[in-house]
mmCIF file of C-alpha atoms in Angstrom:
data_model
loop_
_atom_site.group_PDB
_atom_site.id
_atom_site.type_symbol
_atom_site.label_atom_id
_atom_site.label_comp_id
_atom_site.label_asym_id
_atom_site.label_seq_id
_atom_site.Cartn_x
_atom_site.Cartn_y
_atom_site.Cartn_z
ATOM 1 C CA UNK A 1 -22.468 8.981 6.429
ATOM 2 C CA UNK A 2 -20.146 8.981 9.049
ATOM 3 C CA UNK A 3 -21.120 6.280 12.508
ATOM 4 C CA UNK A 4 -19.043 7.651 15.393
ATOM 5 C CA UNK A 5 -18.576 6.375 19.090
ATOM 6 C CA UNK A 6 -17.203 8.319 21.226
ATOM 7 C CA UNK A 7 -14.860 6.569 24.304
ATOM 8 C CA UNK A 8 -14.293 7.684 27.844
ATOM 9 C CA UNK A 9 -11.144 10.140 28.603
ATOM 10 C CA UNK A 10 -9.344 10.298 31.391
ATOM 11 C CA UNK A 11 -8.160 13.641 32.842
ATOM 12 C CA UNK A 12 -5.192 15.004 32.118
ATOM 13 C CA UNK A 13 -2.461 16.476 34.528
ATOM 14 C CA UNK A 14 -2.525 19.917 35.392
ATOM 15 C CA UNK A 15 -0.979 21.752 31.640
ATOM 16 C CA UNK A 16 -0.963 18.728 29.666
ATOM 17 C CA UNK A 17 -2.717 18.250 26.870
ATOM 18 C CA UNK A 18 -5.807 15.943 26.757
ATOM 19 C CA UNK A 19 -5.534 13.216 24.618
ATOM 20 C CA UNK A 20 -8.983 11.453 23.588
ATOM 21 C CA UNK A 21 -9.776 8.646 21.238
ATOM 22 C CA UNK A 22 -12.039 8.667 18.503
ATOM 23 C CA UNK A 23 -13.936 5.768 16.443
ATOM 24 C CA UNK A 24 -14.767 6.925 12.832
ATOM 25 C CA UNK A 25 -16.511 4.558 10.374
ATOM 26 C CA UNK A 26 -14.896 1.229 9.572
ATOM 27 C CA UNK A 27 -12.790 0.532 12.569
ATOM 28 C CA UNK A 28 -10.331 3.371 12.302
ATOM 29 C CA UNK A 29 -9.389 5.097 15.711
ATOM 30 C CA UNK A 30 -7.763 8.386 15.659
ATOM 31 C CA UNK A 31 -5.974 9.640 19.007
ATOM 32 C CA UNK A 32 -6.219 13.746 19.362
ATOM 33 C CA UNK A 33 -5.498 16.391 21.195
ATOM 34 C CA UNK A 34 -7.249 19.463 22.005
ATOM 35 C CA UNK A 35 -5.738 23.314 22.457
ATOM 36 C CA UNK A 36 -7.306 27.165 22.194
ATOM 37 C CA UNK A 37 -9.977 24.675 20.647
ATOM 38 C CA UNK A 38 -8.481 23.184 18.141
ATOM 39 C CA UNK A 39 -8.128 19.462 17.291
ATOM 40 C CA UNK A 40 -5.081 17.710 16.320
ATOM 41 C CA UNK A 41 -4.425 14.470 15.498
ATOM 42 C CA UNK A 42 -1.879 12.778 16.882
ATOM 43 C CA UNK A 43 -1.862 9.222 16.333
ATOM 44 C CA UNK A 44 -4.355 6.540 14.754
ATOM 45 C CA UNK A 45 -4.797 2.779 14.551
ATOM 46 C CA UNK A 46 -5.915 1.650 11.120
ATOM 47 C CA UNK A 47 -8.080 -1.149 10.217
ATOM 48 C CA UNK A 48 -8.980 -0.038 6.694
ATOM 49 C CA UNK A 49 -7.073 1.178 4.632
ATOM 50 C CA UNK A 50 -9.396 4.072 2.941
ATOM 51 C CA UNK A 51 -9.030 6.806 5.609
ATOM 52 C CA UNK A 52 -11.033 10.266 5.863
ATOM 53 C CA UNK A 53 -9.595 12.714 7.902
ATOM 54 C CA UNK A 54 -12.995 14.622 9.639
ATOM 55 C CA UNK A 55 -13.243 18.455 9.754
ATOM 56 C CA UNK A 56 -14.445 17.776 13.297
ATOM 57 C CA UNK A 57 -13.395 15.359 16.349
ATOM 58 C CA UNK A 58 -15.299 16.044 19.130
ATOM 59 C CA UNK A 59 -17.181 19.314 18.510
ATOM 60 C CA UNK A 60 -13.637 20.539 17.873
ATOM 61 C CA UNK A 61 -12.039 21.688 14.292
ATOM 62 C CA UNK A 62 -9.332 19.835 13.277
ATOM 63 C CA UNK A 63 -6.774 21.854 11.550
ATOM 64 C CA UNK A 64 -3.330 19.823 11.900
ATOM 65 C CA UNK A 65 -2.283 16.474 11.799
ATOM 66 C CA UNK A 66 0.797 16.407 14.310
ATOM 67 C CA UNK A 67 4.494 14.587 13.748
ATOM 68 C CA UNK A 68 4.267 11.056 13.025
ATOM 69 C CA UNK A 69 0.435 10.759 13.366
ATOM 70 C CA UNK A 70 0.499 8.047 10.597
ATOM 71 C CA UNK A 71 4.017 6.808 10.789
ATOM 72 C CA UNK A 72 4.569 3.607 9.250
ATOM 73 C CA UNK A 73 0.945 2.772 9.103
ATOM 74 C CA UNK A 74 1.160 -0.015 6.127
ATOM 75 C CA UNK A 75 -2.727 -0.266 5.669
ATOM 76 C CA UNK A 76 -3.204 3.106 4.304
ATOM 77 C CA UNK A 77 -4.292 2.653 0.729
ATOM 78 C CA UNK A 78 -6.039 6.199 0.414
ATOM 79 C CA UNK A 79 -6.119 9.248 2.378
ATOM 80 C CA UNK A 80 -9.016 11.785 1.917
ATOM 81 C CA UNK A 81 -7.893 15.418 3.493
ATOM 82 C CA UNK A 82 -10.980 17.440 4.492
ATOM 83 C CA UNK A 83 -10.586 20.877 4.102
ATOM 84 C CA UNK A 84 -10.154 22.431 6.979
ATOM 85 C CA UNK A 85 -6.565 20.857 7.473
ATOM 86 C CA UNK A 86 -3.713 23.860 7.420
ATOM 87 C CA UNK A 87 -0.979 21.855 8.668
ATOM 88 C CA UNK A 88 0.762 18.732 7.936
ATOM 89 C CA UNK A 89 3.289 17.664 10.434
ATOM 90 C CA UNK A 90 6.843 16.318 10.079
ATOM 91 C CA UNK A 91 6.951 12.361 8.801
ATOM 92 C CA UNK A 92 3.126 12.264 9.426
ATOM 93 C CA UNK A 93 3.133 10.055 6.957
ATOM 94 C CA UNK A 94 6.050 8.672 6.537
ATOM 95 C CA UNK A 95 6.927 5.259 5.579
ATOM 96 C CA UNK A 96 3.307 4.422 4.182
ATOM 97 C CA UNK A 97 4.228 2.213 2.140
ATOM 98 C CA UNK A 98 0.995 1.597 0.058
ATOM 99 C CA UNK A 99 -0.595 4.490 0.235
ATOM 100 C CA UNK A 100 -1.207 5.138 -3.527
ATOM 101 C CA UNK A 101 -2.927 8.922 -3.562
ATOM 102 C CA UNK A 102 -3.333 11.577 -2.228
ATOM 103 C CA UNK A 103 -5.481 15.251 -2.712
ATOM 104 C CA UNK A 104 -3.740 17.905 -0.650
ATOM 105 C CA UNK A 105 -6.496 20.718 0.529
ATOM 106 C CA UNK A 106 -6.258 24.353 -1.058
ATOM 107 C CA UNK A 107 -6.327 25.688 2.603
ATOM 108 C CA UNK A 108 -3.396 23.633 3.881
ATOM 109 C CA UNK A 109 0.029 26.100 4.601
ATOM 110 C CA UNK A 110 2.548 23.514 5.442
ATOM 111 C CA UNK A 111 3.601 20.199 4.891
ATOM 112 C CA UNK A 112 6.662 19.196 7.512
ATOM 113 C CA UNK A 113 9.536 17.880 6.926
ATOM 114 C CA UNK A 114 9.707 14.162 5.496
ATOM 115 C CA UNK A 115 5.677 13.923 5.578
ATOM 116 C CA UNK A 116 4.639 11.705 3.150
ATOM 117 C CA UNK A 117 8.598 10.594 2.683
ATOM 118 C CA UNK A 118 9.473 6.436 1.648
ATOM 119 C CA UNK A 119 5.692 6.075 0.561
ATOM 120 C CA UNK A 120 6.775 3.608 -1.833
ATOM 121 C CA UNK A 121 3.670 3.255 -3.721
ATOM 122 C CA UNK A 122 1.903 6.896 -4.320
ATOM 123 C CA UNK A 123 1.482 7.462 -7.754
ATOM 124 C CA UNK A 124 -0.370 10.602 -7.373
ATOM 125 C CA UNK A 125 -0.109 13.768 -5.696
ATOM 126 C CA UNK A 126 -2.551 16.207 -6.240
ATOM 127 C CA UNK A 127 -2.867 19.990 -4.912
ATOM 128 C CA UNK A 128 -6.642 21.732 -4.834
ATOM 129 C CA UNK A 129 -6.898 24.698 -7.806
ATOM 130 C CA UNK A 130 -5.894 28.139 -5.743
ATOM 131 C CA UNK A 131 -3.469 25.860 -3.211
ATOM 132 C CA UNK A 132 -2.519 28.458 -0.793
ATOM 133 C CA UNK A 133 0.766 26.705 0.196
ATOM 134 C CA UNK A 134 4.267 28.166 0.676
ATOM 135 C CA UNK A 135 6.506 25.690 0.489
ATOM 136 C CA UNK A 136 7.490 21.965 -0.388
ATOM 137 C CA UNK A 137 9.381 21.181 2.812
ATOM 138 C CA UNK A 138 12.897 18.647 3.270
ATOM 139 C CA UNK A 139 11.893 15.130 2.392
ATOM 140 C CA UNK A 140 8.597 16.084 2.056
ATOM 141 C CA UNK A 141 8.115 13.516 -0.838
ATOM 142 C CA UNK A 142 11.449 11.834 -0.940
ATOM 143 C CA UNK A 143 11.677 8.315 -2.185
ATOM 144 C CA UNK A 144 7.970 8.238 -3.608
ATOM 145 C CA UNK A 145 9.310 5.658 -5.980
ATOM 146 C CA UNK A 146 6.572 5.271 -8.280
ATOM 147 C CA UNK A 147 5.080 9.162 -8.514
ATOM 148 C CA UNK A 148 5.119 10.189 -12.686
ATOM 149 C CA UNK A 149 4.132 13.631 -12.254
ATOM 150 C CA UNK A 150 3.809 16.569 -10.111
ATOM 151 C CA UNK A 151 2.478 19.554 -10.678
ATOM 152 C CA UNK A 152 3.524 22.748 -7.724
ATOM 153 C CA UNK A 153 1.216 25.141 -7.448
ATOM 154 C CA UNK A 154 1.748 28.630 -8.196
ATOM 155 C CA UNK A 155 1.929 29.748 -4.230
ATOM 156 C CA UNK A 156 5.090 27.494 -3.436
ATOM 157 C CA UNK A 157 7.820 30.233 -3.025
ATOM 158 C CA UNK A 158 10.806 27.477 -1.596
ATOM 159 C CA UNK A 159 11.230 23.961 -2.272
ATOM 160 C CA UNK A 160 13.952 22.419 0.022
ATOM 161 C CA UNK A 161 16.628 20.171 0.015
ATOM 162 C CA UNK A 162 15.512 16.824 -1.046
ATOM 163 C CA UNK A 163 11.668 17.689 -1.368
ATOM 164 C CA UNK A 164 11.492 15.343 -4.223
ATOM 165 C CA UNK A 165 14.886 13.351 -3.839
ATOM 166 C CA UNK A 166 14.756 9.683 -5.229
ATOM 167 C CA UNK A 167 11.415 9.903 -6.578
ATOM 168 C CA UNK A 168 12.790 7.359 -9.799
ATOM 169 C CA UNK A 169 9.755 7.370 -11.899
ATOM 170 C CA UNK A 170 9.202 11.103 -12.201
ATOM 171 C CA UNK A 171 8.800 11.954 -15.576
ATOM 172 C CA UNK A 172 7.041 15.572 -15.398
ATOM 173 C CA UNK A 173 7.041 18.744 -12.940
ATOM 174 C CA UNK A 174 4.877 20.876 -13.745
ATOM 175 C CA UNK A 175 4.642 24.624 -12.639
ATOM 176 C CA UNK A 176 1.125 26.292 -12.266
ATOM 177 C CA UNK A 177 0.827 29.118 -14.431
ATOM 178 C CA UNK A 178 1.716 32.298 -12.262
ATOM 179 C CA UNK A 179 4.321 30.724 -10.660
ATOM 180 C CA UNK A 180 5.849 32.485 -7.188
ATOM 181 C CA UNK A 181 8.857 30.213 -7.000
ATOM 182 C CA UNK A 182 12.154 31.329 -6.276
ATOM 183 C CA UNK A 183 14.137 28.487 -4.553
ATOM 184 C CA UNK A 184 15.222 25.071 -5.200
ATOM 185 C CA UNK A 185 17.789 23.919 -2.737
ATOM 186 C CA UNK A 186 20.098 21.433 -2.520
ATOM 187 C CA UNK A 187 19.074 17.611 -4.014
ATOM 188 C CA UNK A 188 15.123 18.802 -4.479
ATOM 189 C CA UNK A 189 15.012 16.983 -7.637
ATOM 190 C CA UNK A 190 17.972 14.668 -7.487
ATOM 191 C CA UNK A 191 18.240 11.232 -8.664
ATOM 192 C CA UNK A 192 15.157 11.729 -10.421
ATOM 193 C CA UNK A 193 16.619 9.330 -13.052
ATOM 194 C CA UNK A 194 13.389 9.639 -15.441
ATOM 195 C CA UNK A 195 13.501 13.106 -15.330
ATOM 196 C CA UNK A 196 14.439 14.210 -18.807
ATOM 197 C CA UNK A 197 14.019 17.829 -19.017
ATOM 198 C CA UNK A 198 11.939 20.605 -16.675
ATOM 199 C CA UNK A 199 10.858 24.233 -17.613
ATOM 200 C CA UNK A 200 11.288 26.389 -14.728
ATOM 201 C CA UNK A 201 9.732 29.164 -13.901
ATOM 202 C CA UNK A 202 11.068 32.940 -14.727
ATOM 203 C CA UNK A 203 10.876 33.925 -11.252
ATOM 204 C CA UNK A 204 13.648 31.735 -10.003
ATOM 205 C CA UNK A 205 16.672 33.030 -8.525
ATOM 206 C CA UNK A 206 18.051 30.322 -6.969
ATOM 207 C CA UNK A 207 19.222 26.757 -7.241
ATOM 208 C CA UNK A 208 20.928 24.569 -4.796
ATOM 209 C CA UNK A 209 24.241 21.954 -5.732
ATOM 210 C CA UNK A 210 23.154 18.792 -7.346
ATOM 211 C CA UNK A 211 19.085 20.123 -7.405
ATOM 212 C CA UNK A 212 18.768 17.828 -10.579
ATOM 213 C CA UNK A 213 22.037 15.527 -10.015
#
């Protein structure tokens, strides 16, 4: 069960956002904002480090977490995604360095640039069966130094330059049977030095200098 307080907010100026603060279970703040009735979250302050992002803040639906909202945030062991989340924003998780998993939502779109980027730690990335996601963006997962395996789901059309760069224990990418992809761009797989061999997908048309250097 979920114990939530809810704080005061001040007004904001006249076509600003309002930004309101949250209290979920176990200490953990998260700092929103609220527009055509829709939730994001912008920013957080972490006590313990198993986090659940809510489907709700508020009354309102939360279906992005914005740039940086977790940047850096070192107590992060575990991040649960509730469904409802279609948008991950650029370095929004950057730099957490222990976060260790991860379960991505089927109904997520996008994950920005350098999202989950220098998370030392995760070991595991996992998409929801019938992920409805287009592409792996830049950086998205660069320098995940201890991630084994991946597996891309069959929707990803576009993986972009250094999506997976200096990931050094990747031993297996995997492509979900029906595979749409057609692009790996420059440095999306490269100094993957455990990375022995990779069966790509028929559908491919195109691949980037130094993908898999």
């Amino acid at each position: 069960l979920l114990v939530v307080t809810l704080f005061s907010v001040s007004a904001a100026a006249e076509g600003e956002e309002q930004k309101v603060y949250y209290k979920a279970a176990f200490g953990n703040i998260f700092e929103y904002t609220v527009e055509n009735g829709e939730a994001t979250i912008v920013g957080a302050t972490i006590e313990k480090g198993d986090v659940i992002i809510p489907n709700e803040l508020g009354g309102y639906p939360v279906k992005k977490i914005g740039e940086k909202a977790f940047y850096d945030e070192y107590k992060i062991k575990s991040i649960f995604i509730q469904s409802g989340i279609e948008e991950i924003g650029e370095k929004a998780f950057q730099g957490c360095m222990y976060l260790t998993d991860i379960e991505l939502p089927r109904n997520t779109t996008k994950i920005g640039n350098y999202a989950f980027s220098n998370c030392e730690g995760m070991k595991t990335v996992t998409f929801e069966k019938n992920s409805i996601l287009g592409n792996i963006q830049d950086g998205a997962f660069e320098a995940c130094f201890l991630l084994e395996e991946i597996k891309i789901p069959a929707s990803v059309i576009t993986i972009y330059p250094c999506a997976f760069r200096a990931c050094i224990s990747l031993e297996r990418v995997e492509f979900e049977q029906g595979s749409r992809l057609e692009r790996i761009y420059s440095e999306g797989f490269a100094y993957c030095e455990s990375l022995e061999e990779i069966e790509l997908p028929s559908t491919l048309t195109t691949i980037g200098a130094n993908a898999f250097k």
